[in-house]
GROMACS .gro file of C-alpha atoms in nm:
model
  365
    1MET     CA    1   9.855   9.093   9.161
    2ASP     CA    2   9.973   8.737   9.104
    3LEU     CA    3   9.899   8.533   9.414
    4VAL     CA    4  10.070   8.206   9.326
    5ARG     CA    5  10.300   8.089   9.604
    6THR     CA    6  10.599   7.865   9.539
    7ALA     CA    7  10.751   7.610   9.778
    8ALA     CA    8  11.075   7.809   9.781
    9GLY     CA    9  10.885   8.126   9.859
   10ARG     CA   10  10.703   7.959  10.147
   11ARG     CA   11  11.033   7.845  10.294
   12GLU     CA   12  11.146   8.207  10.300
   13GLY     CA   13  10.810   8.323  10.437
   14ILE     CA   14  10.725   8.508  10.115
   15LEU     CA   15  10.358   8.516  10.019
   16VAL     CA   16  10.358   8.764   9.729
   17ALA     CA   17  10.597   8.986   9.534
   18ASP     CA   18  10.537   9.235   9.254
   19PHE     CA   19  10.647   9.561   9.092
   20ASN     CA   20  10.452   9.885   9.101
   21GLN     CA   21  10.308  10.030   8.779
   22ASP     CA   22  10.629  10.194   8.651
   23TYR     CA   23  10.868   9.926   8.785
   24SER     CA   24  11.046  10.170   9.015
   25CYS     CA   25  10.957   9.979   9.334
   26ILE     CA   26  10.894   9.624   9.455
   27ALA     CA   27  10.629   9.530   9.709
   28LEU     CA   28  10.687   9.213   9.910
   29GLY     CA   29  10.437   9.036  10.137
   30THR     CA   30  10.563   8.788  10.396
   31GLN     CA   31  10.436   8.590  10.692
   32SER     CA   32  10.519   8.884  10.919
   33GLY     CA   33  10.409   9.185  10.711
   34TYR     CA   34  10.512   9.376  10.400
   35SER     CA   35  10.798   9.588  10.268
   36ILE     CA   36  10.861   9.829   9.981
   37THR     CA   37  11.200   9.840   9.812
   38ASN     CA   38  11.327  10.100   9.568
   39CYS     CA   39  11.489   9.953   9.254
   40GLU     CA   40  11.722  10.244   9.166
   41PRO     CA   41  11.897  10.328   9.388
   42TRP     CA   42  11.851   9.993   9.558
   43GLY     CA   43  11.721   9.994   9.912
   44GLN     CA   44  11.422   9.931  10.135
   45VAL     CA   45  11.211  10.243  10.188
   46HIS     CA   46  10.926  10.113  10.404
   47ALA     CA   47  10.831   9.805  10.607
   48LYS     CA   48  10.551   9.722  10.847
   49GLU     CA   49  10.464   9.416  11.056
   50LEU     CA   50  10.097   9.330  11.010
   51GLY     CA   51  10.097   8.952  11.013
   52PRO     CA   52  10.070   8.725  10.707
   53THR     CA   53  10.032   8.972  10.418
   54CYS     CA   54   9.910   8.786  10.109
   55LEU     CA   55   9.855   9.089   9.884
   56VAL     CA   56  10.038   9.421   9.847
   57SER     CA   57   9.949   9.669   9.572
   58MET     CA   58  10.112  10.010   9.524
   59LEU     CA   59   9.989  10.323   9.345
   60PHE     CA   60  10.303  10.408   9.147
   61SER     CA   61  10.553  10.551   9.401
   62THR     CA   62  10.297  10.729   9.616
   63SER     CA   63  10.233  10.663   9.983
   64LEU     CA   64   9.906  10.481   9.908
   65VAL     CA   65   9.929  10.103   9.951
   66ALA     CA   66   9.656   9.838   9.949
   67VAL     CA   67   9.719   9.524  10.156
   68VAL     CA   68   9.530   9.210  10.248
   69VAL     CA   69   9.629   9.035  10.570
   70ARG     CA   70   9.523   8.674  10.619
   71SER     CA   71   9.295   8.631  10.920
   72PRO     CA   72   9.362   8.370  11.192
   73ALA     CA   73   9.087   8.160  11.035
   74GLY     CA   74   9.261   8.177  10.696
   75GLY     CA   75   9.032   8.428  10.527
   76GLU     CA   76   9.157   8.696  10.287
   77LYS     CA   77   8.845   8.913  10.276
   78ARG     CA   78   8.957   9.238  10.441
   79LEU     CA   79   9.129   9.514  10.242
   80HIS     CA   80   9.338   9.778  10.419
   81ILE     CA   81   9.415  10.105  10.237
   82LEU     CA   82   9.722  10.256  10.403
   83ASN     CA   83   9.920  10.580  10.394
   84THR     CA   84  10.283  10.479  10.440
   85LYS     CA   85  10.408  10.836  10.481
   86ARG     CA   86  10.175  10.906  10.774
   87ASN     CA   87  10.183  10.544  10.892
   88SER     CA   88   9.803  10.549  10.908
   89THR     CA   89   9.501  10.358  10.781
   90ILE     CA   90   9.285  10.543  10.527
   91CYS     CA   91   9.004  10.289  10.529
   92GLU     CA   92   8.922   9.920  10.564
   93LEU     CA   93   8.677   9.723  10.348
   94THR     CA   94   8.540   9.374  10.402
   95PHE     CA   95   8.417   9.159  10.111
   96PRO     CA   96   8.194   8.850  10.094
   97ALA     CA   97   8.473   8.629   9.955
   98ASP     CA   98   8.852   8.615   9.941
   99ILE     CA   99   9.022   8.897   9.752
  100ARG     CA  100   9.211   8.767   9.448
  101ALA     CA  101   9.372   9.092   9.336
  102VAL     CA  102   9.364   9.471   9.370
  103ARG     CA  103   9.428   9.693   9.065
  104MET     CA  104   9.484  10.069   9.077
  105ASN     CA  105   9.554  10.373   8.869
  106ARG     CA  106   9.527  10.738   8.973
  107ARG     CA  107   9.148  10.745   8.929
  108ARG     CA  108   9.015  10.399   9.005
  109LEU     CA  109   9.071  10.107   9.241
  110VAL     CA  110   8.930   9.766   9.149
  111VAL     CA  111   8.896   9.477   9.394
  112VAL     CA  112   8.889   9.139   9.221
  113LEU     CA  113   8.695   8.850   9.375
  114ALA     CA  114   8.644   8.507   9.219
  115THR     CA  115   8.304   8.607   9.078
  116ALA     CA  116   8.288   8.988   9.089
  117LEU     CA  117   8.475   9.315   9.040
  118TYR     CA  118   8.422   9.610   9.275
  119VAL     CA  119   8.505   9.949   9.120
  120TYR     CA  120   8.593  10.243   9.349
  121ASP     CA  121   8.673  10.610   9.303
  122ILE     CA  122   9.024  10.617   9.447
  123SER     CA  123   8.995  10.981   9.559
  124ASN     CA  124   8.727  10.904   9.818
  125MET     CA  125   8.694  10.521   9.808
  126LYS     CA  126   8.329  10.547   9.706
  127LEU     CA  127   8.191  10.229   9.549
  128LEU     CA  128   8.091  10.315   9.190
  129HIS     CA  129   7.992   9.983   9.040
  130THR     CA  130   7.993   9.605   9.087
  131ILE     CA  131   8.046   9.373   8.789
  132GLU     CA  132   7.954   9.004   8.798
  133THR     CA  133   8.221   8.811   8.608
  134GLY     CA  134   8.162   8.441   8.648
  135MET     CA  135   8.435   8.224   8.797
  136ASN     CA  136   8.776   8.396   8.799
  137THR     CA  137   8.982   8.209   9.056
  138THR     CA  138   9.314   8.343   8.926
  139GLY     CA  139   9.210   8.708   8.962
  140LEU     CA  140   9.271   8.777   8.593
  141CYS     CA  141   9.201   9.148   8.552
  142VAL     CA  142   9.421   9.439   8.442
  143LEU     CA  143   9.391   9.819   8.452
  144ALA     CA  144   9.557  10.063   8.216
  145PRO     CA  145   9.811  10.262   8.422
  146ALA     CA  146   9.714  10.585   8.243
  147SER     CA  147   9.416  10.752   8.408
  148ASP     CA  148   9.334  10.944   8.087
  149GLU     CA  149   9.265  10.614   7.911
  150CYS     CA  150   9.095  10.452   8.209
  151TYR     CA  151   9.035  10.102   8.074
  152MET     CA  152   9.005   9.765   8.241
  153ALA     CA  153   9.022   9.421   8.079
  154TYR     CA  154   8.906   9.084   8.208
  155ALA     CA  155   8.799   8.745   8.071
  156ALA     CA  156   8.443   8.742   7.931
  157HIS     CA  157   8.314   8.419   8.080
  158GLU     CA  158   7.961   8.473   7.953
  159ALA     CA  159   8.097   8.497   7.596
  160GLY     CA  160   8.345   8.214   7.638
  161ASP     CA  161   8.677   8.206   7.818
  162SER     CA  162   8.857   8.288   7.492
  163HIS     CA  163   8.704   8.638   7.483
  164VAL     CA  164   8.818   8.952   7.667
  165VAL     CA  165   8.599   9.239   7.789
  166VAL     CA  166   8.739   9.593   7.757
  167TYR     CA  167   8.561   9.818   8.006
  168ASN     CA  168   8.568  10.199   8.039
  169LEU     CA  169   8.611  10.291   8.406
  170HIS     CA  170   8.518  10.656   8.341
  171THR     CA  171   8.178  10.585   8.190
  172LEU     CA  172   8.137  10.251   8.372
  173ALA     CA  173   8.040  10.081   8.048
  174MET     CA  174   8.162   9.791   7.839
  175VAL     CA  175   8.325   9.915   7.518
  176HIS     CA  176   8.429   9.594   7.345
  177VAL     CA  177   8.436   9.215   7.368
  178ILE     CA  178   8.746   9.086   7.188
  179PRO     CA  179   8.754   8.727   7.051
  180ALA     CA  180   9.119   8.698   7.149
  181HIS     CA  181   9.200   8.325   7.122
  182ARG     CA  182   9.052   7.982   7.057
  183SER     CA  183   9.132   7.858   7.407
  184ARG     CA  184   9.095   8.010   7.754
  185VAL     CA  185   9.264   8.347   7.811
  186ALA     CA  186   9.541   8.311   8.070
  187CYS     CA  187   9.725   8.645   8.076
  188LEU     CA  188   9.656   9.011   7.993
  189ALA     CA  189   9.862   9.332   7.990
  190PHE     CA  190   9.803   9.695   7.893
  191ASN     CA  191  10.075   9.927   7.771
  192ALA     CA  192  10.133  10.232   7.992
  193ALA     CA  193   9.920  10.458   7.769
  194GLY     CA  194   9.624  10.219   7.775
  195THR     CA  195   9.608  10.205   7.396
  196VAL     CA  196   9.731   9.847   7.338
  197LEU     CA  197   9.624   9.524   7.510
  198ALA     CA  198   9.837   9.208   7.498
  199THR     CA  199   9.663   8.872   7.538
  200ALA     CA  200   9.781   8.513   7.577
  201SER     CA  201   9.587   8.188   7.605
  202GLU     CA  202   9.649   7.882   7.820
  203LYS     CA  203   9.836   7.729   7.527
  204GLY     CA  204  10.090   8.011   7.549
  205THR     CA  205  10.242   7.983   7.202
  206VAL     CA  206  10.098   8.301   7.047
  207ILE     CA  207  10.064   8.648   7.200
  208ARG     CA  208   9.831   8.899   7.037
  209LEU     CA  209   9.821   9.279   7.049
  210PHE     CA  210   9.486   9.457   7.016
  211SER     CA  211   9.405   9.825   6.975
  212VAL     CA  212   9.210   9.979   7.264
  213PRO     CA  213   8.922  10.058   7.264
  214SER     CA  214   8.847   9.941   6.907
  215GLY     CA  215   8.957   9.581   6.964
  216ARG     CA  216   9.133   9.565   6.626
  217LEU     CA  217   9.410   9.305   6.599
  218LEU     CA  218   9.739   9.490   6.553
  219HIS     CA  219  10.009   9.226   6.565
  220GLN     CA  220  10.101   8.888   6.705
  221PHE     CA  221  10.415   8.726   6.842
  222ARG     CA  222  10.528   8.365   6.839
  223ARG     CA  223  10.661   8.271   7.184
  224GLY     CA  224  10.746   7.914   7.092
  225THR     CA  225  10.628   7.592   6.933
  226TYR     CA  226  10.553   7.400   7.251
  227PRO     CA  227  10.279   7.504   7.495
  228ALA     CA  228  10.380   7.693   7.810
  229ARG     CA  229  10.195   7.853   8.098
  230ILE     CA  230  10.252   8.227   8.075
  231PHE     CA  231  10.289   8.387   8.417
  232ARG     CA  232  10.322   8.754   8.326
  233MET     CA  233  10.343   8.992   8.032
  234SER     CA  234  10.465   9.349   8.076
  235PHE     CA  235  10.526   9.639   7.840
  236ASN     CA  236  10.813   9.875   7.908
  237VAL     CA  237  10.694  10.225   7.998
  238ALA     CA  238  10.758  10.351   7.643
  239GLY     CA  239  10.545  10.067   7.502
  240THR     CA  240  10.819   9.953   7.262
  241ILE     CA  241  10.904   9.616   7.424
  242LEU     CA  242  10.685   9.336   7.559
  243CYS     CA  243  10.845   9.107   7.818
  244VAL     CA  244  10.699   8.757   7.870
  245THR     CA  245  10.769   8.507   8.149
  246SER     CA  246  10.636   8.152   8.159
  247ASP     CA  247  10.699   7.813   8.317
  248SER     CA  248  10.988   7.759   8.075
  249ASP     CA  249  11.334   7.878   8.180
  250THR     CA  250  11.341   8.146   7.906
  251VAL     CA  251  11.216   8.504   7.933
  252HIS     CA  252  11.123   8.642   7.589
  253LEU     CA  253  11.142   9.008   7.484
  254PHE     CA  254  10.948   9.119   7.177
  255ARG     CA  255  10.990   9.443   6.989
  256VAL     CA  256  10.651   9.615   6.954
  257PRO     CA  257  10.610   9.763   6.603
  258ALA     CA  258  10.601  10.142   6.612
  259TRP     CA  259  10.288  10.152   6.398
  260THR     CA  260  10.085   9.975   6.670
  261THR     CA  261  10.087  10.304   6.861
  262PRO     CA  262   9.795  10.524   6.749
  263CYS     CA  263   9.913  10.820   6.543
  264ASP     CA  264   9.785  11.063   6.282
  265PRO     CA  265   9.570  10.870   6.026
  266ASN     CA  266   9.756  11.020   5.727
  267GLN     CA  267  10.090  10.920   5.878
  268ALA     CA  268   9.964  10.567   5.944
  269LEU     CA  269   9.844  10.536   5.581
  270ALA     CA  270  10.179  10.657   5.448
  271GLN     CA  271  10.365  10.404   5.663
  272LYS     CA  272  10.146  10.121   5.531
  273LYS     CA  273  10.213  10.223   5.169
  274ARG     CA  274  10.590  10.243   5.227
  275ARG     CA  275  10.594   9.895   5.381
  276ALA     CA  276  10.396   9.755   5.087
  277TRP     CA  277  10.619   9.909   4.818
  278ARG     CA  278  10.940   9.792   4.989
  279SER     CA  279  10.818   9.433   4.999
  280THR     CA  280  10.830   9.171   4.726
  281SER     CA  281  10.666   8.893   4.924
  282MET     CA  282  10.312   8.787   4.844
  283VAL     CA  283  10.192   8.846   5.199
  284GLN     CA  284  10.317   9.203   5.218
  285THR     CA  285  10.190   9.283   4.871
  286LEU     CA  286   9.846   9.155   4.961
  287GLY     CA  287   9.873   9.361   5.279
  288THR     CA  288   9.797   9.676   5.077
  289TYR     CA  289   9.455   9.532   4.995
  290LEU     CA  290   9.370   9.318   5.295
  291PRO     CA  291   9.286   9.446   5.644
  292SER     CA  292   9.599   9.471   5.856
  293SER     CA  293   9.455   9.222   6.106
  294VAL     CA  294   9.454   8.950   5.837
  295THR     CA  295   9.805   9.037   5.718
  296GLU     CA  296   9.956   9.028   6.067
  297MET     CA  297   9.791   8.695   6.145
  298TRP     CA  298  10.007   8.550   5.867
  299GLU     CA  299  10.326   8.698   6.004
  300PRO     CA  300  10.380   8.637   6.378
  301THR     CA  301  10.722   8.762   6.480
  302ARG     CA  302  10.974   8.605   6.717
  303ASP     CA  303  11.156   8.760   7.010
  304PHE     CA  304  11.448   8.997   6.947
  305ALA     CA  305  11.607   8.929   7.286
  306TRP     CA  306  11.585   8.667   7.557
  307LEU     CA  307  11.739   8.553   7.882
  308LYS     CA  308  11.776   8.228   8.071
  309LEU     CA  309  11.660   8.212   8.431
  310PRO     CA  310  11.919   8.096   8.687
  311ARG     CA  311  11.749   7.756   8.702
  312PRO     CA  312  11.448   7.581   8.543
  313GLY     CA  313  11.109   7.603   8.710
  314LEU     CA  314  11.183   7.933   8.882
  315ARG     CA  315  10.864   8.136   8.928
  316ALA     CA  316  10.942   8.492   8.817
  317ILE     CA  317  10.816   8.827   8.687
  318ALA     CA  318  11.032   9.014   8.435
  319VAL     CA  319  11.013   9.381   8.331
  320VAL     CA  320  11.230   9.623   8.136
  321SER     CA  321  11.365   9.903   8.356
  322ASN     CA  322  11.227  10.252   8.306
  323THR     CA  323  11.567  10.414   8.367
  324LEU     CA  324  11.838  10.173   8.246
  325PRO     CA  325  11.882   9.927   7.953
  326VAL     CA  326  11.834   9.625   8.179
  327VAL     CA  327  11.576   9.355   8.245
  328LEU     CA  328  11.466   9.315   8.607
  329VAL     CA  329  11.365   8.959   8.703
  330LEU     CA  330  11.182   8.923   9.034
  331THR     CA  331  11.145   8.572   9.177
  332TYR     CA  332  10.915   8.438   9.445
  333GLU     CA  333  11.224   8.341   9.642
  334GLY     CA  334  11.277   8.711   9.713
  335ILE     CA  335  11.563   8.765   9.467
  336LEU     CA  336  11.589   9.041   9.205
  337TYR     CA  337  11.817   8.956   8.912
  338THR     CA  338  11.939   9.228   8.676
  339TYR     CA  339  12.028   9.139   8.315
  340THR     CA  340  12.189   9.370   8.060
  341LEU     CA  341  11.984   9.436   7.745
  342ASP     CA  342  12.118   9.552   7.409
  343LEU     CA  343  11.826   9.760   7.280
  344GLU     CA  344  11.962   9.774   6.925
  345LEU     CA  345  12.104   9.426   6.860
  346GLY     CA  346  11.903   9.221   7.108
  347GLY     CA  347  12.029   8.866   7.155
  348GLU     CA  348  12.083   8.690   7.486
  349CYS     CA  349  12.077   8.914   7.794
  350GLN     CA  350  12.357   8.860   8.044
  351LEU     CA  351  12.321   8.838   8.422
  352ALA     CA  352  12.484   9.144   8.579
  353GLN     CA  353  12.361   9.168   8.938
  354ARG     CA  354  12.167   8.995   9.213
  355HIS     CA  355  11.981   9.153   9.507
  356SER     CA  356  11.803   8.994   9.802
  357LEU     CA  357  11.472   9.150   9.901
  358LEU     CA  358  11.497   8.983  10.240
  359SER     CA  359  11.810   9.189  10.308
  360ALA     CA  360  11.741   9.485  10.078
  361SER     CA  361  12.036   9.688  10.201
  362SER     CA  362  12.283   9.438  10.052
  363ALA     CA  363  12.365   9.352   9.692
  364SER     CA  364  12.593   9.109   9.516
  365PRO     CA  365  12.688   9.055   9.151
   0.00000   0.00000   0.00000
């Protein structure tokens, strides 16, 4: 959960806003409590007044919600696990420091502190393991949505901030340390299947895709020439598009190569041979002899589609809808913008609709 607050968001009383794992709902935390809004069809489905709610995390579209309410003294150390359908509290947990994020899939819940990760069995909220991480003030930690591939990724501070740890939450063991970038890792994202991990550094010009759990470099994208702070990366549910938002006013959409998805080894080999024979360039010819990680490092690809935010400097999260060919852009001002996306031709996405989360029953184009 991204806990950065903007001045505009504070004026509206918004403390946090985010999508659930399949982008079907939006959770909003405000000075008075939290709300859950359905994206399609649009409308608020739940709201509760709890006081200043600085973190809201959903488990897909289930009734389980994790919230952190700021104490009168300003602390953010107490986690509430709620059942929205029964309007009841499942459990409450208190931690030694402020909670930076909560990550969930259908098997595990991970509480992120600045220096530690607490891993729980989500079925009974039993503490399974505690991982010391070093300083992680931004709460950088991601879980694969798929419980079959129950992986977690976080920055490996003991190996250098440019490395990423891939951790198996079933076996509670580290499976790989990936040397992802030359500078500090700033953003991470799993695809829905938990088989591909996207990484970006503080520089923000190059985004890399790694195979999970092997850690093999699969592909890389060129976001731009000038550095930018990347706020969020998100795969669409099918894993074919990666959406990237940053402190620039452009949201980039990259087409994920089909061969980055694990498939039958014979099929993968045949695809590599076909690509090599069709090419006349030196890089692609050498690609039949060199490891694919080396080849792809020579050929970062650009976005196939993009959109411009309504105004520069707008803090936002962008995702590709699971049900419609549109991009959903959620801002920390409590506005959801919908842009049309041409999946075949790409190009610039056009603004089609605007919704206010503060009055979720209304919508305007």
